[in-house]
Tab-separated table of N, CA and C in Angstrom:
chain	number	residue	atom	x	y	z
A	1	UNK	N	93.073	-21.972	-21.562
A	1	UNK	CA	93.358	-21.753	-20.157
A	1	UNK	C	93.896	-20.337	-19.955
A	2	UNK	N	94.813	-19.585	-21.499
A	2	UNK	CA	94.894	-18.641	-21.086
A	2	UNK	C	94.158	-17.826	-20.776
A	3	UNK	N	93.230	-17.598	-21.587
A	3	UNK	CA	91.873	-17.090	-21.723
A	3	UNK	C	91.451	-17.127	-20.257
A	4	UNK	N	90.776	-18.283	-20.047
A	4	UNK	CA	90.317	-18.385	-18.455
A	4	UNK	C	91.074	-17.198	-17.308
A	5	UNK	N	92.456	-17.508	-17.531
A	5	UNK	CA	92.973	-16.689	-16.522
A	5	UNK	C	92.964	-15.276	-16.452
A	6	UNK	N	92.931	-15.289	-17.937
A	6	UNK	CA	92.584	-13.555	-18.090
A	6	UNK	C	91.318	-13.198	-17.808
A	7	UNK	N	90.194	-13.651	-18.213
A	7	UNK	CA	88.852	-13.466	-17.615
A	7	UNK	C	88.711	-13.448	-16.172
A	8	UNK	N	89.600	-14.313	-15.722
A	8	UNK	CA	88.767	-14.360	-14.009
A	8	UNK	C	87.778	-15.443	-14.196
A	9	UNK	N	87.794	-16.617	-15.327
A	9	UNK	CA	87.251	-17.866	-15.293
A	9	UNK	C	87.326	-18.447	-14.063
A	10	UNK	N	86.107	-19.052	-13.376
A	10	UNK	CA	86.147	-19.842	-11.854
A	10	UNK	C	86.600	-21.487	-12.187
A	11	UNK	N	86.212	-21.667	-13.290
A	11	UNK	CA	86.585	-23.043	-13.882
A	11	UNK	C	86.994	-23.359	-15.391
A	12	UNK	N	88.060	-24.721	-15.198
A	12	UNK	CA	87.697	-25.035	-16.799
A	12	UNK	C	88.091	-26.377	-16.898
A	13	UNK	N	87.496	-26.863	-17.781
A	13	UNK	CA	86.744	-28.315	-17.683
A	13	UNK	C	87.474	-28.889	-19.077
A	14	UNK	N	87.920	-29.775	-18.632
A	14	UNK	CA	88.684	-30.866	-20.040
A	14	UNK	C	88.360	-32.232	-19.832
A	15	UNK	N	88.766	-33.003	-20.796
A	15	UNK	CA	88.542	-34.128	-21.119
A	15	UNK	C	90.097	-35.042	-21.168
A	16	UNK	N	90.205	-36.642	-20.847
A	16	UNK	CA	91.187	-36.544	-20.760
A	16	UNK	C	92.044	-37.219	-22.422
A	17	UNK	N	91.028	-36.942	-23.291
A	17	UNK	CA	91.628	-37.393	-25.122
A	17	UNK	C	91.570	-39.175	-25.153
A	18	UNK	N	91.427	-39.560	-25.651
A	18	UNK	CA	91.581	-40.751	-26.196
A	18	UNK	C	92.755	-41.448	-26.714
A	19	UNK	N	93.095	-42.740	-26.712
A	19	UNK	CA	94.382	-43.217	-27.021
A	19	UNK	C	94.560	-43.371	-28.204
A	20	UNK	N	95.600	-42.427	-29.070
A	20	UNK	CA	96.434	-42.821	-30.054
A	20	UNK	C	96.748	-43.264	-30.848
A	21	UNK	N	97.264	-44.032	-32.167
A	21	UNK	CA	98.147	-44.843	-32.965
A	21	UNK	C	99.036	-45.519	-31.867
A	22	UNK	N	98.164	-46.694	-31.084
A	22	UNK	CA	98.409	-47.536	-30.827
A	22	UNK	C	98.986	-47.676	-29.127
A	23	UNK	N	98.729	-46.502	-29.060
A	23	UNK	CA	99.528	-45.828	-27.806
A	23	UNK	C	98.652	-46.752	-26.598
A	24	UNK	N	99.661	-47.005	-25.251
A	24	UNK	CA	98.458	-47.828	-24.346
A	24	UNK	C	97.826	-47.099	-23.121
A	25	UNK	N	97.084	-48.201	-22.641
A	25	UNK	CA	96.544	-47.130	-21.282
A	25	UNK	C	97.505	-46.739	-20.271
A	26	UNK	N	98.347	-47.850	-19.844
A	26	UNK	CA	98.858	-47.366	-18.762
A	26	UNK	C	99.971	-46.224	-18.921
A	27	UNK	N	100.438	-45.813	-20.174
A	27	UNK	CA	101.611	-45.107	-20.836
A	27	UNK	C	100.424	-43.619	-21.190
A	28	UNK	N	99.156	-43.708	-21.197
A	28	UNK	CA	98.686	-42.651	-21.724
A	28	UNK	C	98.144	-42.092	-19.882
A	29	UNK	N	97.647	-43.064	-19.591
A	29	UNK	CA	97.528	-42.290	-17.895
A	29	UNK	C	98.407	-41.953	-17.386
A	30	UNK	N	99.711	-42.205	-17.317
A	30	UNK	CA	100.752	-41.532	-16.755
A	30	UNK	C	101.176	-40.603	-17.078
A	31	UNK	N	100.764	-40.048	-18.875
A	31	UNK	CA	100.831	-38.990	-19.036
A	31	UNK	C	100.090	-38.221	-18.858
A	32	UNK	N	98.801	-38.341	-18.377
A	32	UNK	CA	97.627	-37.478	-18.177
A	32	UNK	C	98.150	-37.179	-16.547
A	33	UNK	N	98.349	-38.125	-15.330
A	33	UNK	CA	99.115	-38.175	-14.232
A	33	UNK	C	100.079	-36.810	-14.593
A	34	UNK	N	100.938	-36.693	-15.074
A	34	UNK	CA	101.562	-35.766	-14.947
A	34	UNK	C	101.297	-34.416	-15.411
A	35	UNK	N	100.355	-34.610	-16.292
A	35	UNK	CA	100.009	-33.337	-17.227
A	35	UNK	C	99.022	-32.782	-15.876
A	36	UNK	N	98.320	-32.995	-15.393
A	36	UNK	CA	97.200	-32.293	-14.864
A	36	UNK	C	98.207	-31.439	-13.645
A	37	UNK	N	99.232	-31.764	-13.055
A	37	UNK	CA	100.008	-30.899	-11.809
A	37	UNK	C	100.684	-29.745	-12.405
A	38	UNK	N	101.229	-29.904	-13.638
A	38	UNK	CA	101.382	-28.296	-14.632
A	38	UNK	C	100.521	-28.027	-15.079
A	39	UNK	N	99.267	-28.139	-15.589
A	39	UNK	CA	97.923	-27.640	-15.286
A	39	UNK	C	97.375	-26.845	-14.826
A	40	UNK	N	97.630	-27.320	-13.672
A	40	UNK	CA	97.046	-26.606	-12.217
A	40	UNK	C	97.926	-25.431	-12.231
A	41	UNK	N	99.451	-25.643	-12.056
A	41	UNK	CA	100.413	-24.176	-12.101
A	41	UNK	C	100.119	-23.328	-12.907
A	42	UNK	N	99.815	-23.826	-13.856
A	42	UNK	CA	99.373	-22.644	-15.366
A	42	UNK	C	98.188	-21.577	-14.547
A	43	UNK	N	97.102	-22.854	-14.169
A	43	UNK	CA	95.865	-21.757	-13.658
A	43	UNK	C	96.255	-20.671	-12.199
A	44	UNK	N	95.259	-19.637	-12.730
A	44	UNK	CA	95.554	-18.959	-10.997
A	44	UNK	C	94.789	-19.749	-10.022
A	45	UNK	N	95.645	-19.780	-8.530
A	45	UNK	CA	95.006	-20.422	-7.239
A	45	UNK	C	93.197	-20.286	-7.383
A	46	UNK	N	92.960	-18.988	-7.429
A	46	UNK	CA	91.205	-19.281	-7.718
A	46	UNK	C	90.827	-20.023	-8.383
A	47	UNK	N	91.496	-20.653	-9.250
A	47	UNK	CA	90.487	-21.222	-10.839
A	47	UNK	C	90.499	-22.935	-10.117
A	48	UNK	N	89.420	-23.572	-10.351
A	48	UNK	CA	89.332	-24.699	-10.526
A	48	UNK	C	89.621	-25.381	-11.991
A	49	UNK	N	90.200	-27.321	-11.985
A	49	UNK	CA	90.549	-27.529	-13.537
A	49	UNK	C	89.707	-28.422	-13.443
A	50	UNK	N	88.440	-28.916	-13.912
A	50	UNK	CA	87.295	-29.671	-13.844
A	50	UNK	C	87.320	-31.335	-14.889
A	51	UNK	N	87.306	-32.245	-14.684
A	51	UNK	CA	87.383	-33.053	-15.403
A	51	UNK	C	86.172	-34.017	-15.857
A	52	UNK	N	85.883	-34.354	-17.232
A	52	UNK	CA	84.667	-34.966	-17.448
A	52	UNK	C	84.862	-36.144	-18.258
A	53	UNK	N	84.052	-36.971	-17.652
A	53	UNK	CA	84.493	-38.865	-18.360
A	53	UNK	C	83.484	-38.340	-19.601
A	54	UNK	N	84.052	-39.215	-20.424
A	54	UNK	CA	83.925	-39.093	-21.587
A	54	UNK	C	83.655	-40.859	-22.641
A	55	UNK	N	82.341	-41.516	-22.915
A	55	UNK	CA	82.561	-42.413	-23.437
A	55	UNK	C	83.295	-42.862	-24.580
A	56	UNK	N	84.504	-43.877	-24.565
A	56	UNK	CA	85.564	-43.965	-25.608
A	56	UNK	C	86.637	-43.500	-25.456
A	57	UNK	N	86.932	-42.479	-24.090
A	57	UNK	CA	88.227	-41.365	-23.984
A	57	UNK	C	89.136	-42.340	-22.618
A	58	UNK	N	90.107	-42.033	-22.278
A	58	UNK	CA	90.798	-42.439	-21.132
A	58	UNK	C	90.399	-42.655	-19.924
A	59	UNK	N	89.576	-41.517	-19.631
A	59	UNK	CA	88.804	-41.460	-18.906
A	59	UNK	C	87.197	-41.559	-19.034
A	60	UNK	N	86.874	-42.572	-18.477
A	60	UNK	CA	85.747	-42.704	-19.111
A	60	UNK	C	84.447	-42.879	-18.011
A	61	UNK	N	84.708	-43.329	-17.014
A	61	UNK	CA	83.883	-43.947	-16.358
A	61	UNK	C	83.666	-43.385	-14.684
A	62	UNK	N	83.155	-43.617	-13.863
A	62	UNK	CA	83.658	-43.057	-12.378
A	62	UNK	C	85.023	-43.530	-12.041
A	63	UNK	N	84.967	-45.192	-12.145
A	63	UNK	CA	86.131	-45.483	-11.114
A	63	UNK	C	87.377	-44.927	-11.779
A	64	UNK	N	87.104	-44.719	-13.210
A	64	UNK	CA	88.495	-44.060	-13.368
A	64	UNK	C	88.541	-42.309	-13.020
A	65	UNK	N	87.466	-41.634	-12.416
A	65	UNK	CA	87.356	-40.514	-12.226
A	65	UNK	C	87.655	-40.579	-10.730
A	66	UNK	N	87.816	-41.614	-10.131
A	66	UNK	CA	88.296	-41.731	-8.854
A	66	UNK	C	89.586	-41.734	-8.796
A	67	UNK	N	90.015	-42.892	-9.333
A	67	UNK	CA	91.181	-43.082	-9.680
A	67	UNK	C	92.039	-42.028	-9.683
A	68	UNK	N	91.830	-41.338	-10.961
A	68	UNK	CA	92.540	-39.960	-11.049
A	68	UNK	C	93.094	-39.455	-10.055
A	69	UNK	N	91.874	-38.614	-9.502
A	69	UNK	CA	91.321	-37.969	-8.214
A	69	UNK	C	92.126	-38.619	-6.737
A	70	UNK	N	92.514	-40.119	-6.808
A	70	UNK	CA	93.441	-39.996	-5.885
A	70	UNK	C	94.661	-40.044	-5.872
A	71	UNK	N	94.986	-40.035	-7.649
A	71	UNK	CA	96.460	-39.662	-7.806
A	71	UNK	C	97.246	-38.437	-8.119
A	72	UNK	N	96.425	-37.178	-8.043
A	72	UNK	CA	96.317	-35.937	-8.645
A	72	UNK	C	96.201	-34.897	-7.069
A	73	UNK	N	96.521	-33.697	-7.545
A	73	UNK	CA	95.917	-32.731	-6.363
A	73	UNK	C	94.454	-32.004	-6.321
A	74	UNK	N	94.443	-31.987	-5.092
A	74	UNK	CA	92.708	-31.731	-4.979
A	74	UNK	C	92.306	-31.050	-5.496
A	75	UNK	N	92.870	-29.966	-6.422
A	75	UNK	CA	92.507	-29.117	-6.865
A	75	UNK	C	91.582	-29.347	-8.272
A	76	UNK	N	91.666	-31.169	-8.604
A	76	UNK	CA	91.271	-31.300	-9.619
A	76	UNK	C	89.879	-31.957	-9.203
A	77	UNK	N	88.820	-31.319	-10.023
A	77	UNK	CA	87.449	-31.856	-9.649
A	77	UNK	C	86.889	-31.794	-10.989
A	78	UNK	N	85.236	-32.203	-11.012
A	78	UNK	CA	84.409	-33.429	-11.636
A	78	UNK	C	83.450	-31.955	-12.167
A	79	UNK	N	82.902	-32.492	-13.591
A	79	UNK	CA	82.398	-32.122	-14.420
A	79	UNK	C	81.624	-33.141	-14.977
A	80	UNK	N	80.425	-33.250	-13.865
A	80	UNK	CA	80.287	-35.347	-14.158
A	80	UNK	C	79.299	-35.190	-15.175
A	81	UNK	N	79.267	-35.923	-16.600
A	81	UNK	CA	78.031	-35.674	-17.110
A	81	UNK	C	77.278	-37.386	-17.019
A	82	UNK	N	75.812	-36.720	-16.739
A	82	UNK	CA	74.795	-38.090	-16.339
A	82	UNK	C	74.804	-38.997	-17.783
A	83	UNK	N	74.505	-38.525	-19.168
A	83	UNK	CA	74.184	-38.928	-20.253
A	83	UNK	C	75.638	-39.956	-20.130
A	84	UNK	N	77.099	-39.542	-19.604
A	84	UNK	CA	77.939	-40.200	-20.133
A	84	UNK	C	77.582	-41.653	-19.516
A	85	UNK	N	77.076	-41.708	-17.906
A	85	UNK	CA	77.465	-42.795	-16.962
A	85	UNK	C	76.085	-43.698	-17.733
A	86	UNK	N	75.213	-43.344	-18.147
A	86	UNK	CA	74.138	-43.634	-18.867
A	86	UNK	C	74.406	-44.636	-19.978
A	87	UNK	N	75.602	-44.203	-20.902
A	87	UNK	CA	76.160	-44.759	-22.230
A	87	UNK	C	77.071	-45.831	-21.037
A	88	UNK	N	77.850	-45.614	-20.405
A	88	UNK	CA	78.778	-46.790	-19.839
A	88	UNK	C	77.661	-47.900	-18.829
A	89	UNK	N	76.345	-47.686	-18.942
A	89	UNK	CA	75.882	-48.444	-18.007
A	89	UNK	C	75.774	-48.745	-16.402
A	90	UNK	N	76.013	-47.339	-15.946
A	90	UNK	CA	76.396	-46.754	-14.797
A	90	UNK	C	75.500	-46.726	-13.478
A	91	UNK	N	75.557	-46.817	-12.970
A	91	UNK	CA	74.324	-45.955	-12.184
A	91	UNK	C	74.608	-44.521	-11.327
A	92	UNK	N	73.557	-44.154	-12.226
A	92	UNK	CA	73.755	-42.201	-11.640
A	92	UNK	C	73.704	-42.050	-10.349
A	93	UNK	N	72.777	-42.117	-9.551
A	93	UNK	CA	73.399	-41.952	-8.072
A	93	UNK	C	74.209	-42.511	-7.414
A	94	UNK	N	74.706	-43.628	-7.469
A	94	UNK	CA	75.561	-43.966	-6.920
A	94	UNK	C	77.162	-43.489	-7.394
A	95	UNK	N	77.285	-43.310	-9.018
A	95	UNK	CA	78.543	-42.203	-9.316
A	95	UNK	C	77.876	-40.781	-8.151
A	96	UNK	N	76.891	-40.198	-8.281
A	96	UNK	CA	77.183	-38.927	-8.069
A	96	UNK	C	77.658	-39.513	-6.340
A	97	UNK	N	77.145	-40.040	-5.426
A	97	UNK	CA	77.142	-40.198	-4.289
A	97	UNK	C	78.741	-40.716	-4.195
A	98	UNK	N	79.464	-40.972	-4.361
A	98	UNK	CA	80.792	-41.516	-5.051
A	98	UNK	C	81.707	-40.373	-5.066
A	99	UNK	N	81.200	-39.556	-5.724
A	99	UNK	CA	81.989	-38.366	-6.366
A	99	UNK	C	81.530	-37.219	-5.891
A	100	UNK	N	80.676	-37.237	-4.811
A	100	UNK	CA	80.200	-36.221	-4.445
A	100	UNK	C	80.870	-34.950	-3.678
A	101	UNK	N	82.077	-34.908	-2.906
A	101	UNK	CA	82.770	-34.102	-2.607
A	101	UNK	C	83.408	-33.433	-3.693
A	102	UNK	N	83.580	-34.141	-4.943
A	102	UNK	CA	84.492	-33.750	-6.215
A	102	UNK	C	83.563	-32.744	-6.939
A	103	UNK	N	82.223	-32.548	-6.891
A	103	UNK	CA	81.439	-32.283	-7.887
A	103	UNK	C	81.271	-30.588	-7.820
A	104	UNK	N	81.421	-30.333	-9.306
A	104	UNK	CA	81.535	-29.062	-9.644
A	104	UNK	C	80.313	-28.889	-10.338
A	105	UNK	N	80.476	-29.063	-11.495
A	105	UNK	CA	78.989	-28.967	-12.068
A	105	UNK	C	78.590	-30.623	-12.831
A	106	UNK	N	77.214	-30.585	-12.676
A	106	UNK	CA	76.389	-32.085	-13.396
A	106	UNK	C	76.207	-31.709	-14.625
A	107	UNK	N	76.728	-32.145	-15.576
A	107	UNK	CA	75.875	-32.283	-17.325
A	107	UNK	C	74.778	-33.147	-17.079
A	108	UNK	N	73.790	-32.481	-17.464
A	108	UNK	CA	72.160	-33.308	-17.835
A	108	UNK	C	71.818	-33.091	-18.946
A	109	UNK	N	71.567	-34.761	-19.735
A	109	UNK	CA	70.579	-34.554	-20.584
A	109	UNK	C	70.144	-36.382	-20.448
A	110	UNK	N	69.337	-36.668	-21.782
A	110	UNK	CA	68.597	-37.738	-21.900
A	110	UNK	C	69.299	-38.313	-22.610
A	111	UNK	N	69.556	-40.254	-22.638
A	111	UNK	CA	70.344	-40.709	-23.497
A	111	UNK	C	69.082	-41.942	-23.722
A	112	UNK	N	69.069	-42.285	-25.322
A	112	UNK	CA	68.321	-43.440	-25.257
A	112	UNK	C	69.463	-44.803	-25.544
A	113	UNK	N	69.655	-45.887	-25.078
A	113	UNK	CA	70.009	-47.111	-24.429
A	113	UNK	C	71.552	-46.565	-23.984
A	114	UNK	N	72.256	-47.411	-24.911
A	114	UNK	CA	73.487	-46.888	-24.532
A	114	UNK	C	74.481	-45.899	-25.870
A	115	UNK	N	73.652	-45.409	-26.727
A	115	UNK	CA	73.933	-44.553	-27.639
A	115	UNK	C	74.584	-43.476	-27.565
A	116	UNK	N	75.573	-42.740	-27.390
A	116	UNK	CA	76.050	-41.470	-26.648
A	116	UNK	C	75.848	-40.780	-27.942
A	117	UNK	N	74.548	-40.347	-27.807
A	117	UNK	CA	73.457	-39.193	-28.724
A	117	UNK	C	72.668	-38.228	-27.688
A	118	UNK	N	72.922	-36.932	-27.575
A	118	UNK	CA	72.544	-36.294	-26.815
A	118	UNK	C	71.007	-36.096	-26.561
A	119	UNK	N	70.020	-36.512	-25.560
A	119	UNK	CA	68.596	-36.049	-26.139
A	119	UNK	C	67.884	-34.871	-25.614
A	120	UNK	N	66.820	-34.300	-25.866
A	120	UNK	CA	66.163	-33.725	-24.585
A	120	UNK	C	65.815	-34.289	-23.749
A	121	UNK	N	65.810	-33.727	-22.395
A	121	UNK	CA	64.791	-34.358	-21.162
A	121	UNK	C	63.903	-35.179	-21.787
A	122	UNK	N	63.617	-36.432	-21.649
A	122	UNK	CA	62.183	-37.350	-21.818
A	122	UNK	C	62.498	-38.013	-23.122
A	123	UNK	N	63.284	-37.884	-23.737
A	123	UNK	CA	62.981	-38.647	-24.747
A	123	UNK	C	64.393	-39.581	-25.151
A	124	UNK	N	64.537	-40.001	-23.824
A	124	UNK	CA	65.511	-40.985	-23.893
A	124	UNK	C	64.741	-42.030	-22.567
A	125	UNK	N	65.587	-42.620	-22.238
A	125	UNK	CA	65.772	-43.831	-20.816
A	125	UNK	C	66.231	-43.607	-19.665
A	126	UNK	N	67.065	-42.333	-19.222
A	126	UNK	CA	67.518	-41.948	-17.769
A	126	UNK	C	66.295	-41.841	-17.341
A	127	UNK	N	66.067	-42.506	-15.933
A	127	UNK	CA	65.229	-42.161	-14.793
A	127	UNK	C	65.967	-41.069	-14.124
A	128	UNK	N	65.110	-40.036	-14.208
A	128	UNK	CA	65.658	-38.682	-13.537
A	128	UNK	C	64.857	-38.445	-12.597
A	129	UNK	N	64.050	-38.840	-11.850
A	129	UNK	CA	63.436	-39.181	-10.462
A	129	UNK	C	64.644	-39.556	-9.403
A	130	UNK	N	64.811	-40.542	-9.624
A	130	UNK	CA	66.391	-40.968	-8.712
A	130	UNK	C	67.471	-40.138	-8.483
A	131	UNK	N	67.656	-39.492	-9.995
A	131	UNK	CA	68.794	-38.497	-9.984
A	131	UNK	C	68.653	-36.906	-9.286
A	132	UNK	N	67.723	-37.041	-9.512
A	132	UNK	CA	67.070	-35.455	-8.500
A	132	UNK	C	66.734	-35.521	-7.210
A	133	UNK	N	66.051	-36.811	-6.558
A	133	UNK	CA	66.565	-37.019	-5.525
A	133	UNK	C	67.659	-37.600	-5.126
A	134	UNK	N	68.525	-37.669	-5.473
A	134	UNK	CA	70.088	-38.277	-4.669
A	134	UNK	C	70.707	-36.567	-4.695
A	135	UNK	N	70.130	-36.027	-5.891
A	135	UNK	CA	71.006	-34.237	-5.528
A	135	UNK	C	69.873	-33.600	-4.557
A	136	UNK	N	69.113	-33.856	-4.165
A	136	UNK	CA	68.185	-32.945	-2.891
A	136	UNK	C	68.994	-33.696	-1.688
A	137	UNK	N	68.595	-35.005	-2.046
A	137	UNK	CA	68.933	-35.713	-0.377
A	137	UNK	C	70.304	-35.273	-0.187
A	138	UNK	N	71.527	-34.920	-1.052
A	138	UNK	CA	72.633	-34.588	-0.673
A	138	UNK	C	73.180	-33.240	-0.397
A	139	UNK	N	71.536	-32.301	-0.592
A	139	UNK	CA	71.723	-31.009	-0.945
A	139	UNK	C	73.072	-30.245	-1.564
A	140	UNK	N	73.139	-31.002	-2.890
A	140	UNK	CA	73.846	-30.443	-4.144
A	140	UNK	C	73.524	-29.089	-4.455
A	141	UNK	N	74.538	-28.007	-4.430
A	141	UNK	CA	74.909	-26.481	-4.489
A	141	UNK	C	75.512	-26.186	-5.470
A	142	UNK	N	75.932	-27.064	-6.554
A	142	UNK	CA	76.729	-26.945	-7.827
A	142	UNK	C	76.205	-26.521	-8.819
A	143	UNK	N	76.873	-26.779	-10.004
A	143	UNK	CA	75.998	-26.478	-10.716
A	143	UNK	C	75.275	-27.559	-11.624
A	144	UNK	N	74.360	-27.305	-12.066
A	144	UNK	CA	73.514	-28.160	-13.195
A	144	UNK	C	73.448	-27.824	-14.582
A	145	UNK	N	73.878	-28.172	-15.593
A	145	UNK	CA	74.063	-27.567	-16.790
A	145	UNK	C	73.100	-28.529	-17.638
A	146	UNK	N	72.381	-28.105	-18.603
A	146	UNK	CA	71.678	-28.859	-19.368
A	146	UNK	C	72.379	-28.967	-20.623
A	147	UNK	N	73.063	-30.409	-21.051
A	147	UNK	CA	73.875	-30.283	-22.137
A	147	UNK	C	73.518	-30.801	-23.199
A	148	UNK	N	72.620	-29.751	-24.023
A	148	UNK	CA	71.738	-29.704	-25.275
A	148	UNK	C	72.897	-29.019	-26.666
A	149	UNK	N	74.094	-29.080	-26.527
A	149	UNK	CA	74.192	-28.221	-27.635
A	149	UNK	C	74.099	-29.294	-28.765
A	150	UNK	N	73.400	-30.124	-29.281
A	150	UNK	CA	73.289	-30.747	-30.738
A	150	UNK	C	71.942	-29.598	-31.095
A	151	UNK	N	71.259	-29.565	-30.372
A	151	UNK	CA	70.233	-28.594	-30.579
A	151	UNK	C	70.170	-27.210	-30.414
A	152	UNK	N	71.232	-26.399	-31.005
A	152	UNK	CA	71.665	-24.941	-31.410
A	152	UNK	C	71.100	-24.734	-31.883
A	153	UNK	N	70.447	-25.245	-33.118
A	153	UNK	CA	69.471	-24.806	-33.802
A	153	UNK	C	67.884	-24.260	-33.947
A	154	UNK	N	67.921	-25.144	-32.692
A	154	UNK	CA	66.528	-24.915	-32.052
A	154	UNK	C	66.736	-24.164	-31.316
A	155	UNK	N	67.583	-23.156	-30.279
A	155	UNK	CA	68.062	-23.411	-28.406
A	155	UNK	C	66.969	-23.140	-27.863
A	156	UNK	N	65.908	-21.986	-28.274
A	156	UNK	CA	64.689	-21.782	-27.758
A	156	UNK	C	63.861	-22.606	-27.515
A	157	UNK	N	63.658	-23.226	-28.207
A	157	UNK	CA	62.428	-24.672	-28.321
A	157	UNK	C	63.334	-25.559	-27.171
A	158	UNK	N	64.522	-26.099	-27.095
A	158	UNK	CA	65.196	-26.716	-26.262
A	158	UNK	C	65.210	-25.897	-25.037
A	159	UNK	N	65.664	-25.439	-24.699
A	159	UNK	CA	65.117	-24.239	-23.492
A	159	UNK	C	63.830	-24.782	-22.549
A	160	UNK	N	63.010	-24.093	-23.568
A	160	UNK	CA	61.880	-24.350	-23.056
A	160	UNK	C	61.669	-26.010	-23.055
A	161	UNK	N	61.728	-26.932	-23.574
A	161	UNK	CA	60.845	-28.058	-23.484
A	161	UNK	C	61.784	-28.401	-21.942
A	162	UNK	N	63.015	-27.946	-21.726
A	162	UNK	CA	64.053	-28.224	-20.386
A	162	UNK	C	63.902	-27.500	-19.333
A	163	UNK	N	63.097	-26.540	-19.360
A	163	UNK	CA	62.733	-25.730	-18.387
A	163	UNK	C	61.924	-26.629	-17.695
A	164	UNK	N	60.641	-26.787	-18.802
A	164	UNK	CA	59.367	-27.313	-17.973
A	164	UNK	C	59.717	-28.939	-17.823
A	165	UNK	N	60.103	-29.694	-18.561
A	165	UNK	CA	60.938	-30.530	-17.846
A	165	UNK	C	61.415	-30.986	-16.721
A	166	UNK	N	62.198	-29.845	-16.335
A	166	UNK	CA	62.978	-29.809	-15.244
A	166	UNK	C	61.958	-29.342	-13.811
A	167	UNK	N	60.988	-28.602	-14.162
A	167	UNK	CA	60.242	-28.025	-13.096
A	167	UNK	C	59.007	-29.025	-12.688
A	168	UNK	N	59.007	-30.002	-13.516
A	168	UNK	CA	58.351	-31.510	-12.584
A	168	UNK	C	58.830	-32.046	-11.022
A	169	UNK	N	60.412	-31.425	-11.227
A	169	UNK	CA	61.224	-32.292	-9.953
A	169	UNK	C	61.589	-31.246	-9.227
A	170	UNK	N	61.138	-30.095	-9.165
A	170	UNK	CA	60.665	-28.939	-7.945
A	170	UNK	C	62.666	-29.191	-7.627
A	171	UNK	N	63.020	-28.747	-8.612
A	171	UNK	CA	64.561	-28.682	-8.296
A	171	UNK	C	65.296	-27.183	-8.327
């Protein structure tokens, strides 16, 4: 975060960790409850602090990304990734339509069943027809991030097979 502030970072995006040696939920959300309002003081007024559910973590799901969100200051917004709501059995438009005032940037990629294994476009089970139209019909201005990094190794080949991918849904 320091970093961020020294850059002139517009955002930065965390997760909210997972519970503990034994530690419980309601004792670990209250500490996340409080942690995120010194957070925010740390960052400068420009910076947004972005938050992303995470399958297995505290936060995991929308309603607890709601949740949050109405116990926190507005300043805290969504880093929603699709692959996650995918693994929890979710349905993607209706989180994004949900969370849609909150939304900073979308993680996209492909998940096959409920495996939280990152894929390329197509070679998983998200219907991304639905999901591209619920971000037109809502004319979504955020951002879209394609979240391929298991495939560093490739990034070019990933790139490209996500480019053209992506340019099916005239997005």
């Amino acid at each position: 975060m320091e970093l961020g502030n020294n850059i002139g970072c517009p955002n930065i995006t965390i997760t909210s960790g997972i519970l503990e040696n034994g530690q419980d939920r309601k004792s670990a959300w209250n500490i996340l409850e409080d942690s995120i309002p010194r957070i925010l003081d740390f960052l400068k007024p420009s910076m947004q602090l972005l938050l992303e559910q995470e399958p297995e973590m505290l936060v995991a799901s929308t309603e607890d990304l709601l949740l949050l969100i109405e116990h926190t200051n507005q300043r805290l917004k969504i880093n929603l990734d699709i692959g996650h709501l995918q693994v929890n059995q979710e349905n993607i438009s209706q989180s994004i339509l949900l969370l849609k005032n909150e939304l900073i940037n979308i993680h996209w990629e492909d998940i096959k069943g409920t495996i939280h294994q990152h894929l390329l476009p197509g070679q998983g089970d998200i219907e991304f027809t639905p999901f591209f139209s619920t971000l037109k019909n809502m004319a979504y201005s955020g951002y879209l991030t394609a979240d391929l990094y298991p495939f560093s190794h490739m990034a070019k080949d990933a790139a490209t097979i996500t480019k053209k991918f992506l340019s099916k849904f005239d997005f």
